[in-house]
Short mmCIF file of C-alpha atoms and ligand atoms in Angstrom, two decimals:
data_model
loop_
_atom_site.label_atom_id
_atom_site.label_comp_id
_atom_site.label_asym_id
_atom_site.label_seq_id
_atom_site.Cartn_x
_atom_site.Cartn_y
_atom_site.Cartn_z
CA MET X 1 0.08 -0.01 -0.08
CA LYS X 2 1.38 3.42 -1.03
CA TYR X 3 2.12 5.95 1.68
CA THR X 4 3.85 9.30 2.51
CA VAL X 5 6.38 10.57 5.24
CA VAL X 6 6.64 13.40 7.34
CA LEU X 7 10.50 13.95 8.72
CA PRO X 8 11.03 16.31 11.56
CA ALA X 9 14.08 17.76 11.09
CA ALA X 10 14.07 21.44 12.96
CA GLY X 11 15.37 19.95 16.32
CA SER X 12 18.40 21.73 17.92
CA GLY X 13 20.60 18.60 18.90
CA LYS X 14 21.25 19.96 22.23
CA ARG X 15 22.32 16.66 23.74
CA MET X 16 24.65 15.88 20.89
CA LYS X 17 26.55 18.87 21.99
CA ALA X 18 27.49 19.18 18.02
CA GLU X 19 28.60 22.75 16.69
CA ARG X 20 25.41 21.94 13.96
CA ASN X 21 22.35 20.32 13.58
CA LYS X 22 22.81 16.70 14.83
CA LEU X 23 21.20 15.73 11.51
CA LEU X 24 24.28 17.01 9.59
CA LEU X 25 26.95 15.30 11.00
CA GLU X 26 28.11 12.67 8.38
CA LEU X 27 29.09 8.85 9.22
CA SER X 28 31.34 7.88 6.62
CA GLY X 29 30.62 10.87 4.27
CA LYS X 30 27.02 11.11 4.24
CA PRO X 31 25.09 13.24 6.36
CA ILE X 32 22.90 11.20 9.08
CA PHE X 33 19.39 12.89 7.54
CA ILE X 34 20.40 11.27 4.06
CA TYR X 35 20.82 8.03 5.28
CA THR X 36 17.14 7.99 6.60
CA LEU X 37 15.74 9.65 3.29
CA GLU X 38 17.51 6.86 1.10
CA VAL X 39 15.57 4.16 2.95
CA PHE X 40 12.05 5.93 1.79
CA ASP X 41 13.29 7.37 -1.49
CA LYS X 42 14.56 3.68 -2.32
CA ASP X 43 11.04 2.03 -1.16
CA PRO X 44 8.49 2.14 -4.11
CA HIS X 45 5.79 2.38 -2.20
CA CYS X 46 6.83 5.87 -0.60
CA GLU X 47 4.91 8.52 -2.67
CA GLY X 48 6.73 11.63 -1.56
CA MET X 49 8.51 12.96 1.56
CA TRP X 50 7.99 16.32 3.54
CA LEU X 51 10.58 17.52 5.86
CA ALA X 52 10.07 20.06 8.94
CA VAL X 53 13.53 21.86 9.26
CA LYS X 54 14.41 25.32 10.58
CA GLU X 55 14.01 27.86 8.20
CA GLU X 56 17.70 29.18 8.46
CA GLU X 57 18.80 25.41 7.06
CA ARG X 58 16.29 24.90 4.87
CA GLN X 59 18.32 25.83 1.39
CA LEU X 60 21.71 23.90 3.09
CA ILE X 61 19.39 20.98 3.45
CA GLU X 62 17.73 21.59 0.09
CA ASP X 63 20.81 21.37 -1.14
CA TYR X 64 22.13 17.76 0.59
CA VAL X 65 19.25 16.25 -0.62
CA LYS X 66 19.80 17.58 -4.53
CA ARG X 67 23.48 16.69 -3.91
CA PHE X 68 22.65 12.84 -2.94
CA GLY X 69 19.71 12.72 -5.30
CA ILE X 70 16.46 11.98 -3.03
CA ARG X 71 14.11 12.01 -5.59
CA LYS X 72 11.36 11.80 -3.54
CA VAL X 73 10.91 15.07 -1.16
CA LYS X 74 8.41 16.88 -2.27
CA GLY X 75 7.78 19.95 -0.10
CA TYR X 76 9.87 21.63 3.11
CA ALA X 77 7.84 23.19 5.98
CA THR X 78 9.15 25.60 8.80
CA GLY X 79 9.71 23.40 12.03
CA GLY X 80 8.45 24.59 15.56
CA ALA X 81 9.09 25.21 18.77
CA GLU X 82 8.37 21.84 20.08
CA ARG X 83 8.92 18.34 17.79
CA GLN X 84 5.07 18.13 18.02
CA ASP X 85 4.74 21.46 16.22
CA SER X 86 7.09 20.51 13.66
CA VAL X 87 5.22 17.45 12.85
CA ARG X 88 2.05 19.28 12.89
CA ALA X 89 3.61 21.89 10.17
CA GLY X 90 4.81 18.72 8.13
CA LEU X 91 1.25 17.00 7.97
CA GLU X 92 -0.43 20.39 6.86
CA LEU X 93 1.93 20.92 4.18
CA ALA X 94 2.24 17.02 3.27
CA GLY X 95 -2.14 17.02 2.54
CA GLN X 96 -4.28 14.06 2.09
CA SER X 97 -2.55 10.60 1.73
CA GLU X 98 -4.39 7.05 2.81
CA ILE X 99 -1.81 6.11 5.47
CA VAL X 100 1.08 9.07 6.57
CA LEU X 101 4.03 8.03 8.41
CA VAL X 102 5.74 10.13 10.80
CA HIS X 103 9.63 9.31 11.05
CA ASP X 104 12.41 10.97 13.07
CA ALA X 105 15.01 12.30 10.56
CA ALA X 106 17.71 11.28 13.37
CA ARG X 107 16.71 7.78 12.90
CA PRO X 108 18.80 6.53 9.91
CA PHE X 109 18.54 2.49 10.38
CA ILE X 110 15.29 1.87 10.08
CA SER X 111 14.41 -1.08 8.37
CA PRO X 112 12.04 -1.52 5.57
CA VAL X 113 10.33 -4.56 6.47
CA VAL X 114 9.53 -2.97 9.88
CA ILE X 115 8.20 0.25 7.51
CA SER X 116 5.89 -2.68 5.34
CA GLU X 117 4.35 -3.98 8.63
CA LEU X 118 3.43 -0.48 9.92
CA VAL X 119 1.82 0.96 6.60
CA GLU X 120 -0.07 -2.59 6.16
CA ARG X 121 -1.22 -2.29 10.56
CA ALA X 122 -2.32 1.40 9.95
CA SER X 123 -4.32 0.62 7.12
CA GLU X 124 -6.17 -1.99 8.99
CA SER X 125 -6.55 -0.06 12.65
CA GLY X 126 -5.95 3.35 11.63
CA ALA X 127 -2.89 3.49 14.18
CA ALA X 128 0.61 1.58 14.79
CA ILE X 129 4.12 2.16 16.02
CA ALA X 130 7.35 0.70 16.10
CA GLY X 131 8.74 -0.27 19.21
CA VAL X 132 11.16 -2.86 20.98
CA PRO X 133 10.72 -4.36 24.27
CA VAL X 134 12.57 -3.34 27.14
CA LYS X 135 15.45 -6.09 27.95
CA ASP X 136 17.01 -4.10 30.91
CA THR X 137 15.40 -3.88 34.24
CA ILE X 138 13.39 -0.65 34.89
CA LYS X 139 13.18 1.00 38.53
CA LYS X 140 11.80 4.06 39.56
CA VAL X 141 13.87 6.58 41.52
CA ARG X 142 13.67 9.36 43.66
CA GLU X 143 16.47 11.01 45.42
CA ALA X 144 19.13 8.45 43.87
CA VAL X 145 16.97 5.84 46.19
CA ILE X 146 15.17 3.29 44.13
CA THR X 147 11.29 3.68 44.53
CA GLU X 148 9.62 0.86 42.66
CA THR X 149 10.74 -2.07 40.41
CA VAL X 150 8.45 -1.70 37.21
CA ASP X 151 7.17 -4.84 35.79
CA ARG X 152 9.27 -4.99 32.04
CA ALA X 153 7.29 -8.11 30.19
CA ALA X 154 4.38 -5.16 29.43
CA LEU X 155 7.13 -2.45 28.65
CA TRP X 156 8.24 -1.36 25.36
CA MET X 157 10.80 1.33 23.71
CA ILE X 158 9.01 3.41 21.46
CA GLN X 159 10.65 4.13 17.87
CA THR X 160 9.38 5.67 14.92
CA PRO X 161 8.02 5.33 12.47
CA GLN X 162 4.73 5.75 13.61
CA ALA X 163 1.92 5.52 11.17
CA PHE X 164 -1.47 6.59 10.92
CA ARG X 165 -4.70 7.34 8.73
CA TYR X 166 -3.90 10.60 7.81
CA GLU X 167 -7.00 12.04 8.43
CA LEU X 168 -6.90 10.68 12.12
CA LEU X 169 -3.31 11.91 12.67
CA LEU X 170 -4.74 15.49 11.31
CA GLU X 171 -7.29 15.41 13.56
CA ALA X 172 -5.25 14.44 16.58
CA ALA X 173 -2.52 16.91 16.04
CA HIS X 174 -5.51 19.80 15.64
CA LEU X 175 -7.03 18.45 19.06
CA ALA X 176 -3.67 18.31 20.59
CA GLN X 177 -3.37 22.05 19.58
CA ALA X 178 -6.61 23.37 20.84
CA ASP X 179 -6.65 21.31 24.20
CA GLY X 180 -2.64 22.44 24.92
CA PHE X 181 -1.40 18.79 24.97
CA LEU X 182 2.19 17.95 24.59
CA GLY X 183 2.98 14.78 23.18
CA THR X 184 6.71 13.31 22.76
CA ASP X 185 5.23 11.00 19.97
CA GLU X 186 2.84 10.89 17.96
CA ALA X 187 0.95 8.13 19.55
CA MET X 188 0.34 10.31 22.40
CA LEU X 189 -1.73 12.54 20.59
CA VAL X 190 -3.96 9.75 19.14
CA GLU X 191 -4.38 8.01 22.40
CA HIS X 192 -5.46 11.10 23.95
CA MET X 193 -8.63 11.06 21.11
CA GLY X 194 -9.20 7.53 22.99
CA HIS X 195 -8.08 5.77 19.76
CA PRO X 196 -6.28 2.42 20.24
CA VAL X 197 -2.71 2.15 18.79
CA GLN X 198 -0.70 -0.95 17.99
CA ILE X 199 2.54 -2.07 18.47
CA VAL X 200 5.14 -3.41 15.74
CA GLU X 201 8.04 -4.81 16.88
CA SER X 202 11.05 -2.91 15.25
CA THR X 203 14.78 -3.86 15.41
CA TYR X 204 17.22 -2.70 18.08
CA ASP X 205 19.27 -0.78 15.62
CA ASN X 206 16.67 1.58 14.52
CA VAL X 207 18.92 3.83 17.16
CA LYS X 208 17.91 7.60 17.42
CA MET X 209 21.19 9.70 16.84
CA THR X 210 20.58 11.69 19.93
CA THR X 211 24.04 11.76 22.12
CA PRO X 212 27.88 11.72 21.10
CA ASP X 213 27.64 7.70 22.28
CA ASP X 214 24.80 7.41 19.51
CA LEU X 215 27.38 8.09 16.78
CA ILE X 216 29.72 5.47 17.95
CA TYR X 217 27.13 3.16 17.33
CA GLY X 218 25.56 4.10 14.12
CA LYS X 219 29.39 3.74 12.65
CA ALA X 220 29.30 0.25 14.06
CA ILE X 221 26.02 -0.43 12.58
CA LEU X 222 27.31 0.96 9.32
CA ALA X 223 30.32 -1.27 8.76
CA SER X 224 28.64 -4.29 10.39
CA ARG X 225 25.90 -3.75 7.17
CA LEU X 226 28.80 -2.76 4.55
CA GLN X 227 30.47 -5.91 5.51
CA GLU X 228 26.96 -8.26 5.32
CA GLU X 229 26.59 -6.72 1.71
CA GLN X 230 30.27 -7.78 0.94
CA SER X 231 29.71 -10.86 1.88
N1 LIG N 301 11.11 21.17 17.64
C1 LIG N 301 11.99 20.11 17.12
C2 LIG N 301 12.50 19.10 18.06
C3 LIG N 301 12.70 18.26 17.19
N2 LIG N 301 12.63 18.03 16.01
C4 LIG N 301 13.41 16.92 15.46
O1 LIG N 301 12.27 15.45 15.81
C5 LIG N 301 13.25 14.58 15.87
C6 LIG N 301 13.59 13.60 17.03
O2 LIG N 301 13.74 15.10 17.95
P1 LIG N 301 15.60 14.78 19.00
O3 LIG N 301 16.11 13.47 19.02
O4 LIG N 301 14.69 15.00 20.41
O5 LIG N 301 16.01 16.08 18.43
P2 LIG N 301 16.28 17.21 19.19
O6 LIG N 301 14.99 18.21 19.84
O7 LIG N 301 17.06 18.23 17.96
O8 LIG N 301 17.44 17.04 19.99
P3 LIG N 301 17.63 17.45 21.58
O9 LIG N 301 16.33 17.53 22.63
O10 LIG N 301 18.78 16.84 21.97
O11 LIG N 301 17.39 18.99 21.42
C7 LIG N 301 15.01 14.95 15.18
O12 LIG N 301 14.68 14.55 14.11
C8 LIG N 301 14.39 16.59 15.39
O13 LIG N 301 15.21 17.25 14.26
C9 LIG N 301 11.59 18.91 15.20
O14 LIG N 301 11.54 18.46 14.11
N3 LIG N 301 11.46 19.74 15.99
C1 LIG N 302 9.21 10.09 18.84
C2 LIG N 302 10.23 9.61 19.48
O1 LIG N 302 11.38 9.06 19.10
C3 LIG N 302 9.37 8.07 20.37
O2 LIG N 302 10.68 7.46 20.96
C4 LIG N 302 10.62 10.26 20.99
O3 LIG N 302 9.35 10.39 21.72
C5 LIG N 302 11.52 11.39 20.24
O4 LIG N 302 11.86 12.14 21.24
P1 LIG N 302 12.99 13.17 21.43
O5 LIG N 302 13.30 13.78 22.73
O6 LIG N 302 11.95 14.50 20.79
O7 LIG N 302 14.06 12.66 20.37
#
């Protein structure tokens, strides 16, 4: 089934502590966000991508998109103060499609198999998001003292892509804006409407490039994938 993608790329990358937008940092000579766009650009089911970017970075990002031959970027929205604002701006620019995915431009290692499963599940249920089961023991802490060990059997680490029927997500985004409701992912906005959201098991290497150590992990993933391709 065909789908479109909105990619928030207008963050400040504070936790990366880099001199520039972390998405522009290079792994093996290619900016992080280009790896992300390439996955969707190669997918025949992807009908188009819309990026939410900082106005002052738009030309630079457009130049990279052209230089690396990305064909399916259809437009650029101006990002907002919060990730949620950037996603809403991208959604409104992208316009109607049956299924829309929201994917962090900072997650370059998304699997095409997971994308396909998300699109299928969202077309059936309206909402499906990527995640992986928690592997560590999770505890609640107050003032450096453990207050509770949480039963991890029901805990998942949530990622993107997050896939939705377009009208559902747009309605959720507008309701959240009207209610002053702030969510850290799109699923929270749909949950806020009381609509069920399904989980699709993703891969642990679908990591969000957030802190400097993630760059090290990212380089290791790239090296591993290159070795697989050559073997
Ligand atoms: N106002 C914002 C904040 C984030 N993002 C995007 O949302 C994705 C996930 O956000 P995150 O990893 O938190 O990026 P930053 O907000 O840039 O990181 P930090 O919190 O460390 O500043 C990134 O691709 C980022 O560019 C965005 O488009 N608009
Ligand atoms: C959407 C997300 O990637 C799901 O894990 C995450 O919530 C983004 O959080 P961030 O602080 O905006 O990176």
